[in-house]
XYZ file of C-alpha atoms in Angstrom:
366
model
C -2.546 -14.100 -41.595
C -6.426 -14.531 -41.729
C -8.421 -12.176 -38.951
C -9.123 -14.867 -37.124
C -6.123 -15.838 -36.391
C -4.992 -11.820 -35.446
C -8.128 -11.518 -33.193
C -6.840 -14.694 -31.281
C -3.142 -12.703 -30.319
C -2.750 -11.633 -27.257
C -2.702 -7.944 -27.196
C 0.808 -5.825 -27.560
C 3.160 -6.258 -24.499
C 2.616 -2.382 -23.874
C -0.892 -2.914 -23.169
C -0.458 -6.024 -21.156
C 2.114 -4.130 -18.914
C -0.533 -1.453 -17.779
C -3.238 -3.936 -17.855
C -4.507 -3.859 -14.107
C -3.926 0.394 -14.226
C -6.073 0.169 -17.013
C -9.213 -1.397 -15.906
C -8.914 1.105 -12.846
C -8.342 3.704 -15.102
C -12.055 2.314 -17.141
C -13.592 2.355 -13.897
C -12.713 6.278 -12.904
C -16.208 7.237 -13.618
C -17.887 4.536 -11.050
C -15.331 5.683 -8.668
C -16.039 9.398 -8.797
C -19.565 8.920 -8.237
C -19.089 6.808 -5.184
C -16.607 9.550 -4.241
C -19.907 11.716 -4.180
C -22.334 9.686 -2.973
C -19.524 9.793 0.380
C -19.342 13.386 -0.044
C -23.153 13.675 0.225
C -23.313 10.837 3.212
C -20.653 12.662 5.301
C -22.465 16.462 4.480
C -25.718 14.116 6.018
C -23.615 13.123 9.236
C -24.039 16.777 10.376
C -27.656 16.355 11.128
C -27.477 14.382 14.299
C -24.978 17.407 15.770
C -27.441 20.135 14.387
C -30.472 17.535 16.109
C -28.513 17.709 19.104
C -28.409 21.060 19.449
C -31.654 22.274 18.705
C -33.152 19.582 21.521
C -30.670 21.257 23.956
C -31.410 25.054 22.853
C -34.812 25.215 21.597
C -37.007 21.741 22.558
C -35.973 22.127 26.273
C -36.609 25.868 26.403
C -39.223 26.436 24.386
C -40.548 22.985 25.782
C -42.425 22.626 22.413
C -44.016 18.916 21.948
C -44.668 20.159 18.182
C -41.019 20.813 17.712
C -39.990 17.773 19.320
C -42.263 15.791 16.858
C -41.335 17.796 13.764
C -37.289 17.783 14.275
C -37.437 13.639 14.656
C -39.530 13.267 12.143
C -37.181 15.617 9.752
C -33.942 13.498 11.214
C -35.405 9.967 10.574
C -36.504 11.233 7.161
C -32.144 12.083 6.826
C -31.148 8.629 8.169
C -33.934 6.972 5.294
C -31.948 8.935 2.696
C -28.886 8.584 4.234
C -29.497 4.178 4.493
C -30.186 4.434 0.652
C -27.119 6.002 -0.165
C -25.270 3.627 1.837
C -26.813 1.070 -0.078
C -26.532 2.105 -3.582
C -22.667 2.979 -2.580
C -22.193 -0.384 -1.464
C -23.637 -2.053 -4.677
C -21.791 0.031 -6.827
C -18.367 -0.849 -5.160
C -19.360 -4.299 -5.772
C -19.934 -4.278 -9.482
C -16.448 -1.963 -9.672
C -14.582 -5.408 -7.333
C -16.502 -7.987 -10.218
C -15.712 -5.577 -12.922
C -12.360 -6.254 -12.221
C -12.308 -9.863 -11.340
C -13.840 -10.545 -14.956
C -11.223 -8.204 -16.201
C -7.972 -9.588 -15.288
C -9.093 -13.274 -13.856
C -8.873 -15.229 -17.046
C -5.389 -13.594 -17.407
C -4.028 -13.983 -14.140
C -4.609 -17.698 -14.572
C -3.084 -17.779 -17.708
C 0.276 -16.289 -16.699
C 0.749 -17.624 -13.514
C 0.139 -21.329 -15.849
C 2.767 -20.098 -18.563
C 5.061 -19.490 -15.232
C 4.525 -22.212 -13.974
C 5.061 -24.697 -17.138
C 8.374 -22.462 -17.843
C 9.708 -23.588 -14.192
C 9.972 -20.178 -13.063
C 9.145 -19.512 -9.179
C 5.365 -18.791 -9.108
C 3.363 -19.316 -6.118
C -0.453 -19.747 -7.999
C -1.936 -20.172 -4.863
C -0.579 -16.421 -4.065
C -1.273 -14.530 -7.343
C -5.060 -15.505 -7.490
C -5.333 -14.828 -3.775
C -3.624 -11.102 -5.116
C -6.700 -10.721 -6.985
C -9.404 -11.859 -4.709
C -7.437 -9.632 -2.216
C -7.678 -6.606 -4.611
C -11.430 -7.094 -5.328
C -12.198 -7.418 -1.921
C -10.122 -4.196 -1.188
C -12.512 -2.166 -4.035
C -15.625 -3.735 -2.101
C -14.374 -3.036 1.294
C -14.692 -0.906 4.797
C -10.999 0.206 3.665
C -11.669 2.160 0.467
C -14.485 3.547 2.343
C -12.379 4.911 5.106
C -9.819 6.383 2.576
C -13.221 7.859 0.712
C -14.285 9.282 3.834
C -10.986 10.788 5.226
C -10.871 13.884 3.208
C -13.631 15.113 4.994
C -12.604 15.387 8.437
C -11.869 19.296 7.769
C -15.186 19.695 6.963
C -16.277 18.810 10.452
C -13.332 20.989 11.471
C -14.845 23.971 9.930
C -18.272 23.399 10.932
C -16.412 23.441 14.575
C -15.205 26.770 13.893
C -18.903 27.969 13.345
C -19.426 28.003 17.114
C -15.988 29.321 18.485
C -12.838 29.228 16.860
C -11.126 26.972 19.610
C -12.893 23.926 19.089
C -12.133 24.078 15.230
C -8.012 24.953 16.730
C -9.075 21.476 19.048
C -10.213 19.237 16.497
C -7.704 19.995 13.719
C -4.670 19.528 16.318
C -6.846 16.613 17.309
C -6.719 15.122 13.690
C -2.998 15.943 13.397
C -2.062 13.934 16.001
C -3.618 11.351 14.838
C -2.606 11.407 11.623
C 0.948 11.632 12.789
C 0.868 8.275 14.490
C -0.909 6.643 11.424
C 1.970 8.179 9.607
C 4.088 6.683 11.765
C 2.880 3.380 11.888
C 2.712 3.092 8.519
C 6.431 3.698 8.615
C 7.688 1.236 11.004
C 5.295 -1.665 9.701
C 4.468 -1.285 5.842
C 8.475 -2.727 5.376
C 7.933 -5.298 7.454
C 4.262 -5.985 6.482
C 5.209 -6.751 3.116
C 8.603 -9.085 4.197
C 5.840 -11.128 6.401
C 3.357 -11.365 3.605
C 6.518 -12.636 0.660
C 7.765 -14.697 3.454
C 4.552 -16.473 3.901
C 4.197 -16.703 0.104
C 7.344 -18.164 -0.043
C 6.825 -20.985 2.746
C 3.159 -21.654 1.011
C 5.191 -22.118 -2.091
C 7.752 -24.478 -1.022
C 4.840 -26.289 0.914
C 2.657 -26.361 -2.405
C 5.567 -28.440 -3.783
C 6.988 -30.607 -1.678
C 3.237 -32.225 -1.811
C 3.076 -32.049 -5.214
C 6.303 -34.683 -4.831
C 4.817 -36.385 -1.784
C 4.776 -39.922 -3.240
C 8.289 -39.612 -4.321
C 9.585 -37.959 -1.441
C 8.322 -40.923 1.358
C 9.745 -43.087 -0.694
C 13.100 -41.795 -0.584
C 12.513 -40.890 2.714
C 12.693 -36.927 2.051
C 9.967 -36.102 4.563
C 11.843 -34.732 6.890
C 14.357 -32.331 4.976
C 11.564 -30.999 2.933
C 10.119 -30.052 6.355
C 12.870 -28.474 7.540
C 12.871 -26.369 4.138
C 9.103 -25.549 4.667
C 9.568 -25.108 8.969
C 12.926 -22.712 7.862
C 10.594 -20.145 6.107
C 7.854 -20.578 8.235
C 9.715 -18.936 10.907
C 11.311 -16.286 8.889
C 7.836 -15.707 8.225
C 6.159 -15.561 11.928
C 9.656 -13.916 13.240
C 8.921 -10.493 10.503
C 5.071 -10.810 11.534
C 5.883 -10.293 15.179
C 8.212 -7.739 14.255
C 5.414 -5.650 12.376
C 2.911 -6.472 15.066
C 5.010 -5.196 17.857
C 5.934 -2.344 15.908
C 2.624 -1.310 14.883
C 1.149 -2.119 18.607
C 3.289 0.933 19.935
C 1.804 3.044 17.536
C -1.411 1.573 18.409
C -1.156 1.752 21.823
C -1.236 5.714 21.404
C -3.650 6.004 18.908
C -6.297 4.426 21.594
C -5.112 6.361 24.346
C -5.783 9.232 22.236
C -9.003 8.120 20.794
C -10.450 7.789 24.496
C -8.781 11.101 25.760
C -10.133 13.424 23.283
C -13.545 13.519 22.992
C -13.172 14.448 27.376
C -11.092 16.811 26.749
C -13.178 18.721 23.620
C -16.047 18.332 26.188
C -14.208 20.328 28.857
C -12.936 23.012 27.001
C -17.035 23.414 25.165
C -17.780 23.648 29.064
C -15.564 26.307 29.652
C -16.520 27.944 26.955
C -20.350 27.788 27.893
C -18.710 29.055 31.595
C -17.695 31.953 29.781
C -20.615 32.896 27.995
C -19.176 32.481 24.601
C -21.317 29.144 23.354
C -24.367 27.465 24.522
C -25.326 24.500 26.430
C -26.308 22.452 23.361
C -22.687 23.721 21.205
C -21.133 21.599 24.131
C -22.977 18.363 23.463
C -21.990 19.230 19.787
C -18.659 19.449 20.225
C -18.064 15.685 21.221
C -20.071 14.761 18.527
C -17.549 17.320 16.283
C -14.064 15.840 17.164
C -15.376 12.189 17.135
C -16.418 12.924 13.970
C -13.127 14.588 12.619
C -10.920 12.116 14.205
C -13.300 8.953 13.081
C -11.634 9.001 9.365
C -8.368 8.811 10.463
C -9.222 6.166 13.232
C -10.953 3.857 10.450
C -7.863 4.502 8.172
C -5.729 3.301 11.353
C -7.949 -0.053 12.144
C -7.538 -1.236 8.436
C -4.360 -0.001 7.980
C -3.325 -3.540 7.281
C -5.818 -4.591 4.629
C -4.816 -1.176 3.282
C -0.894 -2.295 2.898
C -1.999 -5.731 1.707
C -4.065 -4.531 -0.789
C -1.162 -2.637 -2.097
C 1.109 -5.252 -2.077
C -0.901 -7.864 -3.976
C -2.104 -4.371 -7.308
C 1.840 -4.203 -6.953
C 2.802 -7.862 -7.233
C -0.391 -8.067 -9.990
C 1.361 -5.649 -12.189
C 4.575 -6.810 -11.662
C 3.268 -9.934 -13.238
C 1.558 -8.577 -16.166
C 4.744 -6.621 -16.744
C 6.824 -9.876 -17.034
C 5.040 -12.368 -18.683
C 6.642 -12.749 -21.623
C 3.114 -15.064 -23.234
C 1.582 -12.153 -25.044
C 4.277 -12.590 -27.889
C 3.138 -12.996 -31.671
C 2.970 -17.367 -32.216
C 2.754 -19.636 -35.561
C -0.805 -20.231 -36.583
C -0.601 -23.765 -36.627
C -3.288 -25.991 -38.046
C -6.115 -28.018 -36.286
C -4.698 -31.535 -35.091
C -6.151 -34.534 -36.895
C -5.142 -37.246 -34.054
C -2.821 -39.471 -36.528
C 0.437 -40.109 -34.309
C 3.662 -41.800 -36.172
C 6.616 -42.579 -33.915
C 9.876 -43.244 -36.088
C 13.234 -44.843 -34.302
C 12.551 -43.429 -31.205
C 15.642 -43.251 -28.387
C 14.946 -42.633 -24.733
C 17.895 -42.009 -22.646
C 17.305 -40.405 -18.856
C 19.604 -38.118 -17.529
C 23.446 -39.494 -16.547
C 22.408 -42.962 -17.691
C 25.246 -44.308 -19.841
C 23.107 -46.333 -22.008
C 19.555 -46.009 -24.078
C 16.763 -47.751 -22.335
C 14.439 -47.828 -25.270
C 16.377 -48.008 -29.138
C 14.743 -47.659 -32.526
C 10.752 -47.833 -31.446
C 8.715 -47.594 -34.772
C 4.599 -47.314 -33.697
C 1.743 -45.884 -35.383
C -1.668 -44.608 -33.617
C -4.681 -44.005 -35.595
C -7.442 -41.448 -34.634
């Protein structure tokens, strides 16, 4: 076999199976350095909680104009750095979500066509929306909030720099809410992902019902391929109401929470500045500290279901790699010339009792 003909194989079926794991795996390096840049951007978050208490203890003491001016000037100089981080962050998730789209697009196409000519159930529609929903996933606030979720204990520390009950505070604070995200994730992942193949499903049995739409008003099919498409339609909304509802509960305590806790980490820094034991401005810091311990967890919660989704559509990408059976070794065969020759052709259809067409002899030329 000539070396052209090797390079144009598809690659082993071991490799194709790992395929999207792999171009992740390429990608690692990107990834840890926006895992740093986020480690650098949440150690810069501090500085409005250290601004806020120096204007508290020292600015409105001292009642120094000079160290007014020099402390804003030092914070606005943070929040220039901190904008450019953001920004190079931002365009580096981007080239990782194109990276990946260039990766596996070509591919994805590909199989879902070999599926699709072989008659096997394959929603197209579905697997390229999978990857779109994957690259917008790696380019998304989602990643970001799973990024930035590790560091809610180092606000919880930081907490325990001005009295060891606020740290106690915030860390039950972030339990709690991790519970319920815990929870929620539960009750509605199962059901998530029966909504989202239920809705693939009905799309799919949609997609071909028009693709027979001529036939099908003729024979006056309309309205029992409706009934097909309405039938899954409502499996579909009846598991998405289910997850919803589920998830809402959840919800439901998650905000009461959210609004609750910052007033109550404010009253107990006031009784602790009653007592002597902090100052006026470690009070003002301490809402700041359990808003920012529980934020993580609170932006993990609100795109909890992008976060699922995502999931769902790597898993069902994989799944497809895994199965497609067109990466096998094919004949080499040669370059058509466009010379057709038709010799006592027979057409019969399907439970006709008769040929319709008997011993057709043709010849096409180029």
């Amino acid at each position: 076999m000539s070396n052209s003909a090797r390079s144009a194989q598809a690659p082993t079926p071991v490799a194709r199976e790992n395929r999207p794991a792999e171009v992740l795996r390429q990608c690692r390096h990107a990834f840890i350095f926006a895992f740093v840049l986020t480690a650098v951007m949440e150690a810069l978050s501090v500085v409005p909680i250290l601004y806020t208490i120096n204007l508290y203890d020292r600015v409105l003491a001292s009642r120094s104009e000079i160290t007014l001016v020099s402390l804003t000037v030092l914070v606005f100089g943070s929040y220039l750095f901190w904008s450019g981080l953001e920004w190079i962050r931002q365009r580096l998730l981007v080239r990782i979500s194109l990276r990946i789209d260039w990766d596996l697009a070509a591919d994805t196409f590909d199989m879902s066509f070999r599926r699709n000519a072989g008659r096997r159930q394959v929603n197209v529609h579905q697997v390229l929306g999978d990857l779109i929903q994957v690259r917008q996933f790696l380019s998304g606030s989602p990643l970001l909030a799973l990024m930035s979720a590790p560091f809610a204990i180092m606000f919880i520390a930081f907490g325990a720099l001005f009295h060891p009950w606020l740290a106690i505070f915030s860390l039950c604070a972030a339990l709690v809410l991790l519970a319920a995200t815990w929870m929620t994730q539960r009750v509605s992942a199962p059901l998530l992902k029966q909504a989202n193949n239920a809705s693939a499903e009905a799309s799919r049995v949609a997609a071909q019902g028009l693709r027979q739409a001529e036939t099908a008003l003729a024979l006056d099919m309309q309205g029992a391929l409706r009934r097909r498409w309405h039938q899954r339609h409502q499996d579909y909304l009846g598991l998405q109401v289910s997850a919803s509802e589920s998830a809402g509960v959840f919800g439901g305590i998650s905000g009461f929470l959210t609004k609750s806790l910052p007033s109550m980490q404010m009253a107990l820094g006031i009784w602790l500045a009653i007592q002597g034991l902090i100052t006026g401005g470690m009070v003002m810091a301490a809402t700041f500290l359990v808003s920012k311990s529980i934020a993580p967890i609170q932006k993990v919660l609100g795109s909890w279901h992008e976060i699922v989704s995502a999931r769902q559509s790597y898993d069902r990408l994989s799944k497809l790699f895994s199965e497609d059976e067109g990466n096998c070794e094919r004949m080499s065969l040669p370059a058509p010339t466009g010379h057709l020759s038709v010799c006592a052709l027979v057409l019969q259809p399907d439970n006709a009792p008769h040929p319709v067409l008997c011993e057709v002899n043709f010849s096409i030329e180029p």
